[in-house]
Amino acid sequence: MTWLMALFPVSLAYGAPATPPAPPPDAPMPVVQVDGLADPDEQPYRRMLKGMDAFERYHALAPDAQLRFRLYPRRPGVKVAGTRLAIQGDKLPLVLDDDLAFTLPRNAQALQDDAQVTTNRHARSFAWAPDVRTPGLPPSTRRLGDLRLECEIDRAATLLVGYKPPLYHVLDAAVDVCTVFPGAWLYYGERALFNVTLVHGQRRQSLLSNWLYGNSVPTIFHLFYDFYPLLGERTYSLKISDSSWPDDTLVELEYIDDEVPSTSPAQAGAAS
């Protein structure tokens, strides 16, 4: 994924007259209709469709889950209220849930037209991510197989922005990096995180602080990642290629603002 490339459009005109001919006095003025922003936050429909194909291909990782995509506000001042999303300008409006998640329909015309999935907010306002959730999980809990499937979807759709080392690209060309790449993958909680714990049966393992808040990424690179600047406190990293943790492993998320269970006087006396 390239994040240091800038494209500068250049217009060249050859053989054009210095002054265009004036229209007849009674000719109507041309009307230019502008839909949305000049620099909207958007993603290619074709690329997101590849993510949907990956969801079907690797659905066994989360057989009971459905695929949504989700927007995470990542910059100060992004106005969430009134955010709209559509394919091909406003031709195919999409429904945004309260958590800014949405499902994407398959549309042959949009694919043929190389359409964009476009918001009415400025570029880089949001982090875009797949959202795969097995129903029936406890609150504040993710399932490792769901997160592994999100990796496969993003590998195909390349929605998440960030630096990927040369080793990643070498592996990606030859193998499934989601199962082989030794590095960690970034995910977002709902709010500022306090702790993340992997749980399978009697086995429990809490993440060290270097796997929280984007700390697994060198600080000098934070600027180039989606979690910067607002999502850092919600970010955690997992080595999803570690096969010692099966797909049914639960990922328990504890948040800084979670209420601490109160201790009754009897319990306090027993503890003392």
Coordinates of C-alpha atoms in Angstrom, one line a residue:
M1 CA 0.0 0.0 0.0
T2 CA 1.5 3.3 -1.0
W3 CA 1.0 6.3 1.2
L4 CA 3.8 8.6 0.0
M5 CA 2.5 9.0 -3.5
A6 CA 0.9 12.2 -4.6
L7 CA -0.8 12.6 -8.0
F8 CA -0.7 16.0 -9.5
P9 CA -3.2 16.4 -12.5
V10 CA -1.8 18.3 -15.4
S11 CA -3.8 19.8 -18.2
L12 CA -2.2 20.3 -21.6
A13 CA -4.0 21.8 -24.5
Y14 CA -2.6 21.7 -28.0
G15 CA -3.9 23.8 -30.9
A16 CA -6.6 25.4 -28.8
P17 CA -7.6 28.9 -29.8
A18 CA -6.5 31.6 -27.4
T19 CA -10.0 32.9 -26.9
P20 CA -13.1 30.7 -27.3
P21 CA -15.8 32.0 -29.6
A22 CA -18.6 33.9 -27.8
P23 CA -22.0 32.2 -27.7
P24 CA -24.9 33.8 -29.5
P25 CA -26.6 36.5 -27.4
D26 CA -29.7 34.4 -26.9
A27 CA -27.9 31.2 -26.1
P28 CA -28.6 29.8 -22.6
M29 CA -25.8 29.7 -20.1
P30 CA -24.4 26.2 -19.5
V31 CA -25.4 24.7 -16.2
V32 CA -22.9 22.8 -14.2
Q33 CA -24.3 20.5 -11.5
V34 CA -22.0 19.6 -8.7
D35 CA -22.8 16.6 -6.6
G36 CA -21.0 16.2 -3.3
L37 CA -17.4 17.4 -2.5
A38 CA -14.5 17.9 -4.8
D39 CA -12.4 15.5 -2.5
P40 CA -14.9 13.1 -1.0
D41 CA -13.9 10.2 1.2
E42 CA -14.5 7.2 -1.1
Q43 CA -13.4 3.7 -2.0
P44 CA -13.5 2.0 -5.4
Y45 CA -16.6 -0.3 -5.7
R46 CA -14.6 -2.8 -7.6
R47 CA -12.1 -3.2 -4.8
M48 CA -14.8 -3.5 -2.1
L49 CA -16.4 -6.2 -4.3
K50 CA -13.2 -8.2 -4.1
G51 CA -13.5 -8.0 -0.3
M52 CA -17.1 -9.4 -0.6
D53 CA -15.7 -12.2 -2.8
A54 CA -13.1 -13.0 -0.1
F55 CA -15.8 -13.1 2.5
E56 CA -17.5 -15.9 0.5
R57 CA -14.3 -17.7 -0.1
Y58 CA -13.2 -17.8 3.6
H59 CA -16.7 -17.9 5.1
A60 CA -15.8 -21.1 7.0
L61 CA -13.8 -18.9 9.4
A62 CA -17.0 -17.4 10.6
P63 CA -19.9 -19.5 9.2
D64 CA -22.7 -17.8 11.1
A65 CA -21.5 -14.2 10.5
Q66 CA -22.7 -11.7 7.9
L67 CA -20.5 -9.0 6.3
R68 CA -20.8 -5.3 6.8
F69 CA -18.4 -2.6 6.2
R70 CA -17.9 0.2 8.7
L71 CA -16.7 3.8 8.9
Y72 CA -14.7 5.0 11.9
P73 CA -14.3 8.8 12.2
R74 CA -10.5 9.3 12.4
R75 CA -10.0 13.1 12.3
P76 CA -11.1 15.9 14.7
G77 CA -14.1 17.8 13.5
V78 CA -15.6 15.1 11.3
K79 CA -19.4 15.5 11.6
V80 CA -21.0 12.1 12.0
A81 CA -24.6 13.4 12.0
G82 CA -25.8 13.7 8.5
T83 CA -23.2 11.4 7.0
R84 CA -24.4 9.9 3.7
L85 CA -23.1 7.1 1.6
A86 CA -23.9 6.1 -2.0
I87 CA -22.6 4.3 -5.1
Q88 CA -22.2 6.4 -8.3
G89 CA -22.8 9.8 -6.8
D90 CA -26.4 9.7 -5.4
K91 CA -27.7 7.0 -7.8
L92 CA -27.6 4.1 -5.4
P93 CA -27.9 5.5 -1.8
L94 CA -26.8 3.1 1.0
V95 CA -28.3 2.8 4.4
L96 CA -25.9 3.7 7.3
D97 CA -26.6 2.0 10.6
D98 CA -26.2 4.0 13.9
D99 CA -22.6 2.6 14.2
L100 CA -21.8 3.8 10.6
A101 CA -21.9 0.3 9.3
F102 CA -23.5 -0.7 6.0
T103 CA -24.0 -3.6 3.7
L104 CA -22.9 -3.3 0.1
P105 CA -25.1 -4.7 -2.7
R106 CA -23.8 -6.4 -5.8
N107 CA -24.6 -4.2 -8.8
A108 CA -23.4 -5.1 -12.3
Q109 CA -23.7 -1.6 -13.7
A110 CA -21.7 -0.1 -10.8
L111 CA -19.0 -2.6 -11.5
Q112 CA -19.0 -1.9 -15.3
D113 CA -18.9 1.9 -14.6
D114 CA -15.9 1.6 -12.2
A115 CA -18.1 3.3 -9.6
Q116 CA -17.0 4.7 -6.3
V117 CA -18.6 4.2 -2.9
T118 CA -18.7 7.8 -1.8
T119 CA -19.4 9.7 1.4
N120 CA -20.4 13.3 1.8
R121 CA -17.3 14.0 3.9
H122 CA -13.8 15.1 2.9
A123 CA -11.1 12.5 2.0
R124 CA -9.5 10.7 4.9
S125 CA -12.3 11.6 7.3
F126 CA -12.9 7.9 8.0
A127 CA -11.1 4.7 8.5
W128 CA -12.9 2.1 6.3
A129 CA -12.9 -1.5 7.6
P130 CA -14.7 -4.8 7.1
D131 CA -17.0 -5.7 10.1
V132 CA -17.6 -9.4 10.6
R133 CA -19.5 -10.4 13.8
T134 CA -20.8 -13.8 14.8
P135 CA -24.3 -13.3 16.4
G136 CA -24.8 -14.3 20.1
L137 CA -21.5 -13.3 21.5
P138 CA -21.3 -11.7 24.9
P139 CA -21.1 -7.8 25.0
S140 CA -17.6 -6.3 24.3
T141 CA -16.5 -9.6 22.9
R142 CA -15.1 -10.5 19.5
R143 CA -14.4 -13.9 18.0
L144 CA -10.9 -14.7 16.6
G145 CA -12.3 -16.4 13.5
D146 CA -14.3 -13.3 12.7
L147 CA -11.2 -11.1 13.0
R148 CA -9.2 -13.6 10.8
L149 CA -12.0 -13.3 8.2
E150 CA -11.8 -9.5 8.4
C151 CA -8.1 -9.9 7.5
E152 CA -8.9 -11.9 4.4
I153 CA -11.4 -9.3 3.3
D154 CA -9.1 -6.4 3.8
R155 CA -6.3 -8.3 2.0
A156 CA -8.6 -8.4 -1.0
A157 CA -10.1 -4.9 -0.7
T158 CA -7.1 -3.0 0.8
L159 CA -9.3 -0.7 2.8
L160 CA -7.0 -0.1 5.8
V161 CA -4.3 2.4 5.3
G162 CA -0.8 1.9 6.8
Y163 CA 2.8 1.0 6.2
K164 CA 3.4 -2.6 5.1
P165 CA 7.1 -3.7 5.2
P166 CA 8.8 -5.3 2.2
L167 CA 8.4 -8.8 3.8
Y168 CA 4.6 -8.4 3.7
H169 CA 4.5 -7.8 0.0
V170 CA 6.9 -10.7 -0.7
L171 CA 4.7 -13.0 1.3
D172 CA 1.4 -11.6 -0.1
A173 CA 2.6 -12.4 -3.6
A174 CA 3.2 -16.1 -2.7
V175 CA 1.0 -17.1 0.2
D176 CA -1.9 -16.1 2.4
V177 CA -0.4 -13.4 4.6
C178 CA -3.3 -13.6 7.1
T179 CA -2.2 -17.1 8.1
V180 CA 1.6 -16.8 7.5
F181 CA 2.7 -13.2 8.2
P182 CA 4.4 -13.1 11.6
G183 CA 3.4 -9.5 12.3
A184 CA 0.3 -8.3 14.1
W185 CA -3.0 -7.0 12.6
L186 CA -4.7 -3.9 13.8
Y187 CA -8.3 -3.8 15.0
Y188 CA -10.6 -1.2 16.7
G189 CA -12.7 -1.4 19.8
E190 CA -15.8 0.6 20.4
R191 CA -14.2 3.0 22.9
A192 CA -10.9 3.7 24.6
L193 CA -9.5 0.3 25.6
F194 CA -8.2 -0.7 29.0
N195 CA -7.3 -4.4 28.4
V196 CA -7.7 -7.1 25.7
T197 CA -7.8 -10.8 26.7
L198 CA -7.8 -13.9 24.5
V199 CA -9.9 -16.7 26.1
H200 CA -10.3 -20.3 25.0
G201 CA -11.4 -22.8 27.6
Q202 CA -9.2 -22.5 30.6
R203 CA -6.5 -20.7 28.7
R204 CA -6.4 -16.9 29.1
Q205 CA -3.8 -14.4 27.8
S206 CA -4.0 -10.6 28.2
L207 CA -2.2 -8.4 25.7
L208 CA 0.8 -6.5 26.9
S209 CA 0.7 -2.8 26.5
N210 CA 2.9 -2.9 23.4
W211 CA -0.1 -4.5 21.6
L212 CA -2.5 -1.7 22.6
Y213 CA -3.0 1.8 21.3
G214 CA -1.0 1.3 18.1
N215 CA 2.2 0.7 20.1
S216 CA 3.1 -2.2 17.9
V217 CA 3.7 0.4 15.2
P218 CA 6.8 2.6 15.5
T219 CA 5.7 6.1 16.5
I220 CA 7.3 7.7 13.4
F221 CA 4.9 5.8 11.2
H222 CA 1.7 6.6 13.1
L223 CA 0.9 9.5 10.8
F224 CA 0.4 7.1 7.9
Y225 CA -2.1 4.8 9.7
D226 CA -5.8 5.1 9.9
F227 CA -5.8 5.0 13.7
Y228 CA -4.0 8.4 13.7
P229 CA -5.0 10.7 15.2
L230 CA -8.3 9.8 16.9
L231 CA -8.5 6.0 16.9
G232 CA -5.2 5.2 18.7
E233 CA -6.8 4.6 22.1
R234 CA -9.3 2.2 20.5
T235 CA -6.6 0.2 18.6
Y236 CA -5.3 -3.3 19.5
S237 CA -3.0 -5.7 17.7
L238 CA -3.3 -9.4 17.3
K239 CA -1.0 -12.0 15.8
I240 CA -3.8 -13.8 14.1
S241 CA -1.5 -16.3 12.4
D242 CA -0.8 -18.0 15.8
S243 CA -2.7 -21.3 15.1
S244 CA -2.4 -22.3 18.8
W245 CA -5.5 -20.1 19.3
P246 CA -8.5 -21.6 17.4
D247 CA -11.1 -19.7 15.5
D248 CA -13.6 -20.0 18.4
T249 CA -11.2 -18.1 20.7
L250 CA -13.0 -15.2 22.3
V251 CA -11.4 -11.7 22.4
E252 CA -12.6 -9.9 25.5
L253 CA -12.4 -6.1 25.3
E254 CA -12.4 -4.1 28.5
Y255 CA -12.9 -0.4 28.2
I256 CA -11.6 2.4 30.4
D257 CA -15.1 3.7 31.1
D258 CA -16.4 0.3 32.1
E259 CA -18.0 0.3 35.5
V260 CA -16.0 -1.5 38.2
P261 CA -18.2 -4.0 40.1
S262 CA -18.9 -2.6 43.6
T263 CA -17.8 -4.7 46.5
S264 CA -20.4 -5.5 49.2
P265 CA -19.5 -5.0 52.9
A266 CA -19.6 -8.8 53.4
Q267 CA -17.1 -9.3 50.5
A268 CA -14.9 -6.6 51.8
G269 CA -14.8 -8.2 55.3
A270 CA -14.0 -11.6 53.8
A271 CA -11.2 -10.1 51.8
S272 CA -9.7 -8.5 54.9

